Amino acid sequence: MLRSLTSRPSLAALSLLTAASFASIGAQEKPAPAQLTVDPAKIVSPVSPMLYGMMTEEINHAFDGGLYAELISNRTFRPIFYGIDRWELVREGNADAHFEIDKSSGPSTALPTSVKLTVASAAQGSEAGLSNVGYWGVPLRPHTTYKGSFYAKVDDAAVGPVTARLINDKTGVQLAEAHVTLKAGPWSQYEFTLITGAIAPSQANHFELTVAHPGTVWFQLVSLMPPTYRNTPNGNRIDLMEKMAALHPHFLRLPGGNYLEGDRLEDWYNWKQTIGPLVDRPGHQAPWTYWSTDGLGLLEFLEWCEDLKIEPVLAVYAGYALHGDHINPGKDLQPYVQSAIDEVQYVTGDVSTKWGAQRAKDGHPTPFPLHYIEIGNEDWFDKSGSYDARFAQFAKALRQAYPQYKLIATTPVPKSDAQPDVVDDHYYKLPSEMMDFVHHYDKVSRTSGPKIFVGEWASMAGSPTPNFGAALGDAAFMTGLERNSDLIVMASYAPLLVNVNPGALQWTPDLIGYDALNSYASPSYYAQSLFAGHIGDGTPESSISGAGNRFFYSVTLDSKTGVLHLKLVNASSAEQPMTIDLKGLEQPHMASIYWLHGGSYEATNSITEPNLIIPKQTYERITGETWQHTVPALSIQVIDIPTH
Ligand code: AHR
């Protein structure tokens, strides 16, 4: 049974730790030194250049109420059983008004309805209108510009102007204001800007649209955007993009996950309805219980990849719904196959192609890089056995249209007359199970069969984000990924993002947590960031003996820099002394040690304590081939050792 360390040093003290003080932590048990031997001159297998990446989907308010920077929730006025979700009527003073859904008028075919605000009486200081609570608040920062817009229709402009305001929930104080003059006639889009002053950052705010005269206004698609990553219009939250960049990913598996499939056949990810102007995107029912605006649509996924200098792993819908239905292979499936072919053209085609031209019209003439296409998601759930034939139909058509891309199957397809280049394996396991699973791929045959994509994996402990025990399980698992990266071409943890507000999440644990204003990284995030940020292109010959049964390691070499990257994971409550034999390392070298430590398996970071477990850096001098090193209890160490 694991014990918490009895006397844990302060975080400040930890950052100053030397080799000697490392050895004193967890000193209650003194195992004999393990012997680790590494021969950097003998590379036994390659490391995939794309090994570490990210997987995403709309779950836990990952996009709406998360990465997608939109601040207005339910911006298209979708009704629920008692009203219009997240919206309320504003009636200041003696103003008299009501609002209702009007199913007969909207600004586009995609958005055919609207909210109708009828104002019987209103005046300056006694205004009437609508208020929106945002996604668990409207986050505001000082001296910041927020760009807003809405569609409106009025028969008589005298009801206006419309005033847009940001108001603090606790004080009722107005933090920013803008006026918009209306024009009578058909639906038009109006824009406004709200600029905050010297306010304290907070998320306890709401947004209002009001008028000061009697009359009627129809509203639809109300939007408010804060500054975004790289100032991209309709773009992403800056803090979350920065955290993803610091994970050192090489790819993004998109758009899901179950989000690709939907609960029912009609809920499939129909990418053509997620591109173009927002007013032409109807949104769709996503499987994780809530509506997706598709404001973060296919082009935004691709621009997200571009911003992070990574490439998409494009999952195409393959005709299976989560409730168990499937589209029959053959003519019924053909429209979906054609949709996939069109989708790949939208991603990669030049502007002379139909869908490449559409992408250019949508604002991105340059094609995106692509190497991998995944057909479906988790089709082992399809108990009808139709995936073999569905995969074959997609594979034949895609290979004919695009022979250059590698195809990923979501499960082996023994009865299919087309075989995948790669199979996607998923693992969600307790940390202890994950540790017992670390050597799984060591035994898999290299002589035949497809490569492996571990497209979803996580050690399941901690909520809403993984605790340190999960980080230990994850780090242990990653040593297996690295050692077997001749076979495992890519791997991505899942899920990536979670809005930690009550009611916002459907799955736990998740790698990065946030509320409307702040975000934090979990211990597992830091483990991944360290592993992915310190990885070579080859695995040298190595062996270990005498280590505890909760000790794991991997070693890679960067052939360009000559730096050896050693990963040492001690998931035990006892320290692990080691004699590390680095063959051929004759001169003294300084090793850089990145150390992640938790006081117990249960220790974790949270939105209120984001920095409890963060990597510390220290150095140790290695004087020759043999290095005496101790890995403290409950520790993940990533060590860079220059070899020349
Ligand atoms: O990552 C959460 C879910 O787990 C994914 O949507 C699905 O593919 C898997 O079952």
XYZ file of C-alpha atoms and ligand atoms in Angstrom:
654
model
C 0.000 0.000 0.000
C 1.314 3.444 -0.875
C 2.061 5.956 1.797
C 2.317 9.702 1.516
C 5.793 11.019 2.213
C 5.988 12.025 5.819
C 8.027 15.212 5.519
C 7.652 16.933 2.188
C 9.801 20.001 1.437
C 8.168 23.259 0.313
C 7.876 23.919 -3.435
C 10.482 26.671 -3.232
C 12.864 24.310 -1.526
C 12.202 21.591 -4.110
C 13.417 23.779 -6.944
C 16.799 24.079 -5.229
C 17.244 20.361 -4.687
C 20.595 18.847 -5.462
C 21.455 15.238 -6.125
C 22.198 14.714 -2.463
C 18.869 16.036 -1.285
C 16.989 14.033 -3.969
C 18.371 10.964 -2.309
C 17.027 11.909 1.092
C 13.357 12.030 0.023
C 11.412 8.891 0.711
C 14.397 7.557 2.565
C 12.291 5.197 4.675
C 13.211 2.213 2.460
C 16.671 1.618 0.986
C 16.566 -0.780 -1.950
C 19.791 -1.962 -3.569
C 20.884 0.063 -6.618
C 19.417 -1.010 -9.940
C 21.800 -1.339 -12.894
C 20.819 0.559 -16.063
C 23.144 0.196 -19.053
C 22.779 2.352 -22.173
C 24.911 2.194 -25.306
C 24.254 5.437 -27.239
C 26.348 4.185 -30.168
C 23.966 1.279 -30.883
C 20.555 2.443 -32.134
C 18.184 -0.529 -32.196
C 14.986 1.086 -33.486
C 13.646 4.430 -34.755
C 11.352 6.806 -32.878
C 8.400 8.084 -34.895
C 8.754 11.804 -35.679
C 5.001 12.160 -35.027
C 4.791 10.128 -31.826
C 3.118 12.657 -29.540
C -0.006 14.543 -30.549
C -3.443 15.577 -29.330
C -6.966 14.236 -29.724
C -9.980 16.520 -29.584
C -13.748 16.583 -29.729
C -16.695 18.558 -28.337
C -16.919 17.073 -24.841
C -16.804 18.817 -21.423
C -17.450 22.139 -23.215
C -14.098 21.742 -24.912
C -15.066 24.080 -27.761
C -18.276 25.994 -26.882
C -17.481 27.308 -23.412
C -13.845 26.317 -23.850
C -11.298 26.699 -26.616
C -13.625 28.528 -29.012
C -13.430 32.077 -27.699
C -17.134 32.966 -28.117
C -18.457 34.489 -24.871
C -22.216 34.356 -25.553
C -23.788 31.013 -24.724
C -26.736 29.796 -26.764
C -26.087 32.594 -29.220
C -28.744 31.220 -31.575
C -31.563 31.197 -28.974
C -32.289 27.495 -28.766
C -35.269 26.961 -26.487
C -35.388 24.527 -23.562
C -38.495 23.372 -21.731
C -38.832 26.500 -19.553
C -37.568 29.238 -21.802
C -34.496 30.130 -23.786
C -31.393 28.600 -22.256
C -28.897 31.111 -20.770
C -31.049 34.122 -21.735
C -33.330 36.222 -19.523
C -35.593 39.200 -20.080
C -34.309 42.602 -18.886
C -36.956 45.038 -17.588
C -35.390 48.012 -15.847
C -37.565 50.315 -13.729
C -41.116 50.241 -15.053
C -40.232 48.928 -18.511
C -42.717 46.397 -19.872
C -41.643 43.767 -22.408
C -41.675 40.071 -23.247
C -39.672 37.773 -25.479
C -40.469 34.569 -27.357
C -39.117 32.331 -30.075
C -40.386 33.275 -33.525
C -40.251 30.196 -35.716
C -41.234 32.148 -38.820
C -38.322 34.540 -39.205
C -34.553 34.177 -39.155
C -31.544 35.560 -41.027
C -30.706 32.423 -43.061
C -31.825 28.973 -44.109
C -29.464 27.542 -41.466
C -30.933 29.816 -38.764
C -34.633 30.100 -39.727
C -35.869 31.152 -36.267
C -35.129 34.092 -33.969
C -36.051 35.678 -30.667
C -38.755 38.341 -30.869
C -38.506 41.097 -28.259
C -41.735 43.048 -27.878
C -41.404 46.223 -25.822
C -44.667 47.800 -24.618
C -42.953 50.581 -22.715
C -39.361 51.626 -22.094
C -37.385 54.815 -21.641
C -33.839 55.998 -20.964
C -32.949 54.494 -17.577
C -35.892 52.081 -17.802
C -34.751 49.947 -20.695
C -35.923 46.534 -21.862
C -34.036 43.762 -23.565
C -32.168 40.485 -23.146
C -29.327 39.338 -20.932
C -26.919 36.437 -21.358
C -24.929 34.722 -18.610
C -22.130 33.460 -20.851
C -20.513 30.087 -20.297
C -20.485 30.089 -16.501
C -19.802 33.820 -16.539
C -18.451 36.354 -18.997
C -14.685 36.707 -18.383
C -13.474 40.294 -18.525
C -10.014 41.785 -18.247
C -8.879 45.397 -17.898
C -8.300 47.634 -20.935
C -9.475 44.946 -23.344
C -11.466 45.190 -26.553
C -14.396 42.833 -27.117
C -15.845 42.624 -30.627
C -19.562 42.026 -30.777
C -22.179 41.460 -33.438
C -25.781 40.411 -33.851
C -28.349 39.914 -36.565
C -31.532 41.968 -36.120
C -34.695 42.884 -37.982
C -37.009 45.814 -37.207
C -40.040 47.177 -39.018
C -39.639 50.537 -37.290
C -36.141 51.683 -36.298
C -37.543 54.032 -33.650
C -37.366 51.160 -31.112
C -33.564 51.597 -31.194
C -30.784 52.214 -30.827
C -29.725 48.914 -29.246
C -27.345 49.268 -26.317
C -24.828 46.481 -25.669
C -23.434 46.355 -22.140
C -21.157 44.331 -19.921
C -22.250 44.346 -16.289
C -20.673 42.961 -13.137
C -22.968 40.390 -11.494
C -22.002 41.225 -7.929
C -22.154 45.009 -8.056
C -24.425 45.718 -11.013
C -21.783 48.159 -12.206
C -21.613 48.695 -15.959
C -18.109 47.857 -17.267
C -18.496 48.733 -20.960
C -21.207 50.072 -23.259
C -21.837 50.560 -27.004
C -24.812 51.853 -29.032
C -25.982 50.376 -32.329
C -28.352 52.221 -34.653
C -30.912 49.967 -36.323
C -32.330 50.308 -39.825
C -35.818 49.250 -40.768
C -36.144 46.425 -43.275
C -34.890 42.855 -43.684
C -32.379 41.009 -41.493
C -28.979 42.768 -41.191
C -25.827 42.087 -39.245
C -24.710 44.827 -36.820
C -21.304 45.151 -35.187
C -20.152 46.890 -32.020
C -17.091 47.141 -29.804
C -16.964 47.047 -26.010
C -13.803 48.264 -24.268
C -13.186 47.742 -20.576
C -11.364 50.236 -18.387
C -9.225 49.734 -15.296
C -11.244 46.794 -13.956
C -10.096 43.770 -11.985
C -10.165 40.537 -14.025
C -13.341 38.611 -13.220
C -15.836 36.161 -14.660
C -18.872 37.162 -12.583
C -20.265 39.333 -15.359
C -23.114 39.217 -17.836
C -24.011 40.752 -21.183
C -27.097 42.782 -22.121
C -28.773 44.035 -25.273
C -31.458 46.644 -24.503
C -33.607 49.321 -26.137
C -35.147 52.464 -24.612
C -38.297 52.793 -26.752
C -41.442 50.764 -27.347
C -41.499 48.546 -30.449
C -40.399 45.133 -31.691
C -36.932 43.741 -32.503
C -36.017 40.282 -33.732
C -32.517 39.078 -32.793
C -30.396 36.134 -33.913
C -26.738 35.019 -33.703
C -25.481 37.320 -30.949
C -21.709 37.112 -30.606
C -19.021 38.634 -28.398
C -15.372 37.736 -28.928
C -12.401 38.606 -26.715
C -8.875 38.876 -28.152
C -7.979 35.486 -29.651
C -4.784 33.517 -30.261
C -2.854 35.321 -33.012
C -5.861 37.654 -33.331
C -7.614 35.134 -35.579
C -11.223 36.217 -36.254
C -13.670 33.635 -34.869
C -10.599 32.213 -33.143
C -9.433 30.436 -30.030
C -8.743 31.211 -26.375
C -5.162 32.364 -25.903
C -4.306 30.563 -22.642
C -5.537 27.188 -23.907
C -3.667 27.506 -27.209
C -0.488 28.376 -25.313
C -0.898 25.350 -23.086
C -1.398 23.104 -26.106
C 1.670 24.559 -27.831
C 3.727 23.751 -24.733
C 2.701 20.084 -25.013
C 5.006 19.868 -28.088
C 2.387 18.055 -30.187
C 2.885 16.930 -33.783
C -0.730 16.296 -34.782
C -4.361 16.817 -33.820
C -6.798 13.907 -34.231
C -10.077 15.568 -35.226
C -13.033 15.970 -34.951
C -13.489 13.012 -32.525
C -14.145 10.594 -30.855
C -17.806 10.012 -30.386
C -18.325 13.549 -31.665
C -17.554 12.260 -35.164
C -20.369 9.739 -34.921
C -23.271 11.180 -32.936
C -25.875 9.223 -31.019
C -28.210 8.805 -33.982
C -27.456 8.432 -37.665
C -28.750 11.965 -38.346
C -26.283 13.418 -35.797
C -23.153 12.494 -37.791
C -20.408 15.102 -38.179
C -21.579 16.585 -41.472
C -18.542 18.797 -42.061
C -20.169 20.692 -44.933
C -22.531 22.285 -42.407
C -19.609 23.526 -40.293
C -17.900 25.774 -42.857
C -18.569 29.228 -44.308
C -20.169 32.250 -42.602
C -21.466 31.538 -39.091
C -24.984 32.463 -40.165
C -24.900 29.522 -42.573
C -23.962 26.987 -39.879
C -27.024 25.379 -38.277
C -25.059 23.632 -35.519
C -25.864 20.076 -34.524
C -26.758 17.843 -31.596
C -23.492 16.467 -30.234
C -23.348 13.139 -28.372
C -22.009 14.557 -25.107
C -25.479 15.898 -24.194
C -25.350 19.442 -25.542
C -25.738 21.354 -28.785
C -22.665 22.279 -30.821
C -22.706 25.682 -32.505
C -20.065 24.507 -34.985
C -18.513 27.946 -34.630
C -15.378 25.852 -34.317
C -15.940 24.021 -37.595
C -13.713 22.110 -39.988
C -11.741 25.156 -41.184
C -11.214 26.307 -37.583
C -9.890 22.831 -36.697
C -7.414 23.128 -39.562
C -6.390 26.668 -38.580
C -5.899 25.458 -35.012
C -3.416 22.918 -36.446
C -1.772 25.596 -38.548
C -1.395 27.942 -35.573
C 0.366 25.213 -33.593
C 2.427 24.099 -36.643
C 1.029 20.580 -36.450
C -0.970 18.497 -38.902
C -4.472 17.065 -38.739
C -5.168 13.353 -38.434
C -8.490 13.547 -40.196
C -11.217 11.188 -39.005
C -13.999 10.785 -41.580
C -17.492 9.637 -40.636
C -17.904 5.969 -41.586
C -21.610 5.243 -41.068
C -21.959 4.113 -37.446
C -24.071 5.820 -34.736
C -23.432 5.380 -31.022
C -26.904 4.033 -30.306
C -25.984 1.062 -32.481
C -27.376 1.794 -35.950
C -25.219 1.704 -39.044
C -25.502 2.593 -42.710
C -25.441 -0.499 -44.897
C -22.322 -0.871 -47.022
C -23.031 -0.421 -50.731
C -25.214 2.243 -52.272
C -26.580 3.505 -48.922
C -23.047 4.235 -47.714
C -21.868 5.836 -50.957
C -22.965 9.441 -50.105
C -20.849 9.248 -46.941
C -17.873 7.922 -48.898
C -18.283 10.838 -51.300
C -18.483 13.233 -48.341
C -15.141 11.864 -47.101
C -13.561 12.284 -50.529
C -14.850 15.866 -50.678
C -13.605 16.513 -47.134
C -10.076 15.416 -47.989
C -10.247 17.703 -51.021
C -11.373 20.595 -48.788
C -8.335 19.969 -46.580
C -5.709 19.332 -49.249
C -7.007 20.303 -52.699
C -5.643 23.280 -54.572
C -7.936 26.127 -55.543
C -8.662 24.578 -58.960
C -10.638 21.804 -57.254
C -14.268 22.272 -56.199
C -13.659 21.943 -52.468
C -10.231 23.600 -52.558
C -11.985 26.583 -54.147
C -14.588 26.496 -51.379
C -11.801 26.544 -48.773
C -10.276 29.566 -50.542
C -13.693 31.252 -50.520
C -13.866 30.530 -46.792
C -10.593 32.423 -46.368
C -7.785 29.861 -46.672
C -6.452 29.362 -50.216
C -3.392 27.373 -49.082
C -3.995 23.628 -48.706
C -3.227 22.000 -45.374
C -0.704 19.175 -44.877
C -2.143 15.690 -44.359
C -0.666 12.205 -44.047
C -3.260 10.136 -42.167
C -7.007 9.585 -42.615
C -8.944 7.618 -39.999
C -12.110 5.792 -41.091
C -14.681 6.011 -38.290
C -14.210 5.805 -34.527
C -14.240 2.793 -32.200
C -16.115 0.590 -34.666
C -15.604 -2.417 -32.403
C -18.856 -1.191 -30.842
C -20.698 -2.099 -34.058
C -21.963 -5.539 -33.109
C -23.505 -6.066 -36.566
C -20.004 -6.710 -37.925
C -20.532 -4.221 -40.747
C -17.230 -2.369 -40.228
C -15.154 -4.752 -42.338
C -17.275 -3.943 -45.394
C -17.709 -0.263 -44.504
C -13.942 0.106 -44.058
C -13.309 -1.646 -47.380
C -15.708 0.659 -49.253
C -14.109 3.801 -47.820
C -10.561 2.469 -48.207
C -10.958 1.551 -51.864
C -12.475 4.912 -52.780
C -10.006 6.959 -50.733
C -6.997 5.025 -52.026
C -8.188 5.495 -55.592
C -8.646 9.254 -55.100
C -5.652 9.808 -52.797
C -3.088 6.989 -52.950
C -0.577 9.119 -51.030
C -2.342 8.992 -47.635
C -2.121 6.310 -44.959
C -5.448 4.878 -43.816
C -6.263 4.124 -40.193
C -8.862 1.523 -39.182
C -10.488 1.833 -35.772
C -10.289 -1.919 -35.131
C -8.740 -4.838 -37.037
C -10.750 -5.791 -40.148
C -9.930 -9.472 -40.770
C -12.890 -10.015 -43.120
C -12.244 -6.910 -45.210
C -10.742 -7.120 -48.687
C -8.838 -3.885 -47.977
C -6.362 -3.686 -45.119
C -5.397 -0.570 -43.122
C -1.922 0.922 -42.887
C -2.503 1.663 -39.205
C -4.931 0.464 -36.492
C -6.149 2.813 -33.742
C -5.959 1.314 -30.222
C -7.669 2.986 -27.226
C -6.839 2.458 -23.539
C -8.559 3.874 -20.487
C -7.157 2.118 -17.406
C -6.547 2.607 -13.714
C -2.989 3.821 -13.039
C -2.109 0.413 -11.564
C -3.492 -1.346 -14.660
C -1.631 1.059 -16.902
C 1.620 0.232 -15.113
C 0.952 -3.494 -15.563
C 0.300 -2.824 -19.270
C 3.541 -0.941 -20.015
C 5.244 -3.870 -21.747
C 2.253 -4.817 -23.946
C 3.760 -3.589 -27.208
C 7.228 -5.016 -26.427
C 5.775 -8.379 -27.442
C 3.825 -7.408 -30.580
C 5.220 -8.867 -33.822
C 7.016 -6.435 -36.131
C 7.135 -8.794 -39.080
C 3.558 -8.378 -40.291
C 0.442 -6.337 -39.635
C -0.327 -2.640 -39.535
C 1.380 0.073 -37.538
C -0.323 1.287 -34.366
C -1.927 4.625 -33.499
C -2.812 4.848 -29.814
C -5.483 7.418 -30.612
C -6.947 7.628 -27.087
C -5.366 6.723 -23.803
C -5.406 7.862 -20.182
C -4.820 6.612 -16.669
C -8.173 7.032 -14.971
C -7.716 8.710 -11.586
C -8.525 12.205 -10.419
C -11.362 14.573 -11.220
C -11.793 16.756 -13.174
C -8.131 16.421 -14.112
C -5.712 13.543 -13.475
C -4.000 13.279 -10.105
C -0.350 12.423 -9.586
C -1.064 8.690 -9.484
C -2.543 9.006 -12.973
C 0.505 11.003 -14.074
C 2.715 8.134 -12.861
C 0.576 5.645 -14.808
C 0.719 7.901 -17.862
C 4.479 8.393 -17.642
C 4.978 4.650 -17.238
C 2.795 4.058 -20.310
C 4.751 6.637 -22.298
C 8.001 4.763 -21.651
C 6.342 1.845 -23.467
C 5.188 4.128 -26.301
C 8.713 5.447 -26.791
C 10.420 2.061 -26.617
C 7.965 0.714 -29.216
C 7.815 3.748 -31.436
C 9.081 1.752 -34.415
C 5.571 0.219 -34.290
C 3.568 3.014 -32.647
C 3.566 5.882 -35.110
C 1.365 8.243 -33.086
C -0.301 8.519 -29.689
C -2.755 11.009 -28.212
C -4.162 11.313 -24.693
C -7.922 11.817 -24.346
C -9.876 13.830 -23.466
C -7.774 16.949 -23.749
C -9.960 19.732 -22.307
C -12.461 20.208 -19.486
C -14.516 23.137 -18.289
C -14.418 22.494 -14.533
C -17.692 24.261 -13.693
C -20.405 22.069 -12.138
C -22.546 20.684 -14.936
C -20.020 21.385 -17.677
C -18.208 18.069 -17.809
C -19.247 14.621 -19.006
C -15.935 12.754 -18.688
C -13.130 12.704 -16.194
C -10.158 12.909 -15.994
C -9.122 15.390 -18.690
C -5.698 16.838 -19.355
C -6.256 20.625 -19.106
C -8.862 22.300 -16.877
C -10.356 25.772 -17.021
C -13.217 28.048 -16.130
C -14.241 31.155 -18.035
C -11.207 33.162 -16.891
C -8.388 30.821 -15.866
C -6.855 27.512 -16.877
C -4.410 25.056 -15.360
C -2.368 22.032 -16.323
C -2.639 18.652 -14.619
C 0.315 16.547 -13.450
C -0.320 14.283 -16.476
C -0.046 17.346 -18.722
C 3.377 18.123 -17.302
C 4.484 14.512 -17.690
C 3.468 14.584 -21.356
C 4.991 17.971 -21.991
C 8.308 16.759 -20.560
C 8.262 13.479 -22.488
C 7.294 15.095 -25.801
C 9.672 18.023 -25.371
C 12.657 15.751 -24.774
C 12.617 12.968 -27.311
C 15.140 11.741 -29.817
C 14.829 9.985 -33.159
C 16.287 6.613 -32.189
C 16.226 4.138 -29.306
C 19.694 3.013 -28.195
C 20.413 -0.449 -26.872
C 19.755 -0.587 -23.147
C 19.031 -3.008 -20.320
C 18.017 -2.794 -16.692
C 18.244 -5.148 -13.740
C 17.448 -4.942 -10.079
C 14.838 -2.162 -10.316
C 11.617 -2.215 -8.279
C 8.452 -3.484 -9.938
C 6.994 0.023 -10.126
C 10.012 1.480 -11.874
C 9.877 2.229 -15.604
C 12.279 3.797 -18.056
C 12.840 4.667 -21.687
C 15.807 6.145 -23.455
C 16.076 7.857 -26.835
C 18.898 9.651 -28.631
C 18.676 12.753 -30.793
C 21.086 11.989 -33.636
C 21.353 15.665 -34.601
C 22.257 17.089 -31.199
C 23.778 13.977 -29.638
C 21.600 14.461 -26.556
C 20.443 11.332 -24.765
C 16.926 11.634 -23.292
C 16.453 9.390 -20.291
C 12.970 8.987 -18.757
C 12.885 7.475 -15.273
C 9.534 6.825 -13.609
C 9.451 5.726 -10.001
C 5.834 4.992 -9.049
C 6.876 3.372 -5.790
C 6.850 4.934 -2.320
C 10.505 3.902 -1.982
C 13.372 5.735 -3.657
C 15.252 3.955 -6.435
C 19.051 4.185 -6.298
C 20.703 3.389 -9.622
C 24.047 2.777 -11.206
C 23.702 4.131 -14.712
C 26.332 2.906 -17.144
C 26.531 5.227 -20.145
C 28.835 3.400 -22.531
C 31.374 5.520 -24.327
C 30.715 8.609 -22.230
C 34.268 9.358 -21.323
C 34.290 13.090 -20.609
C 32.409 14.784 -17.778
C 28.957 16.073 -18.736
C 26.258 18.117 -17.040
C 22.901 16.338 -16.966
C 19.758 18.519 -16.961
C 17.099 16.909 -14.791
C 13.404 17.830 -15.073
C 11.623 16.441 -12.044
C 7.905 16.049 -11.385
C 6.987 14.890 -7.905
C 3.763 14.429 -5.970
C 3.372 13.861 -2.257
C 0.940 11.007 -2.880
C -0.978 9.369 -5.710
C -3.913 11.594 -4.743
C -1.973 14.887 -4.906
C -3.139 17.063 -7.768
C -3.494 20.508 -9.330
C -6.805 22.335 -9.545
C -8.302 25.605 -10.718
C -7.686 27.033 -7.223
C -4.279 25.376 -6.690
C -2.870 25.214 -10.214
C 0.828 24.955 -9.317
C 0.970 22.314 -6.618
C 2.727 19.851 -8.926
C 4.937 21.467 -11.541
C 8.277 20.440 -13.043
C 11.461 21.608 -11.361
C 14.819 21.710 -13.068
C 18.159 20.848 -11.568
C 21.559 19.625 -12.739
C 23.945 16.819 -11.883
C 27.528 16.434 -13.009
C 28.348 13.082 -14.616
C 32.065 12.481 -14.459
C 32.426 9.383 -16.598
C 30.732 6.235 -17.888
C 29.270 5.317 -14.526
C 26.802 7.579 -12.762
C 25.297 6.953 -9.341
C 21.830 8.474 -9.368
C 18.799 8.126 -7.108
C 15.255 8.601 -8.340
C 13.127 9.800 -5.416
C 9.881 8.069 -4.524
C 6.779 9.070 -6.509
C 8.808 10.836 -9.163
C 9.018 11.299 -12.902
C 12.420 12.411 -14.156
C 13.323 13.432 -17.686
C 17.087 13.748 -18.012
C 19.033 15.259 -20.909
C 22.620 14.039 -21.174
C 24.902 15.415 -23.914
C 26.965 12.554 -25.345
C 29.596 14.646 -27.148
O -12.442 10.309 -25.011
C -13.783 10.132 -24.685
C -14.463 9.093 -25.556
O -13.895 7.845 -25.336
C -14.334 9.282 -27.036
O -15.270 10.140 -27.548
C -14.553 7.907 -27.574
O -13.908 7.706 -28.790
C -14.069 7.020 -26.476
O -14.976 6.019 -26.179
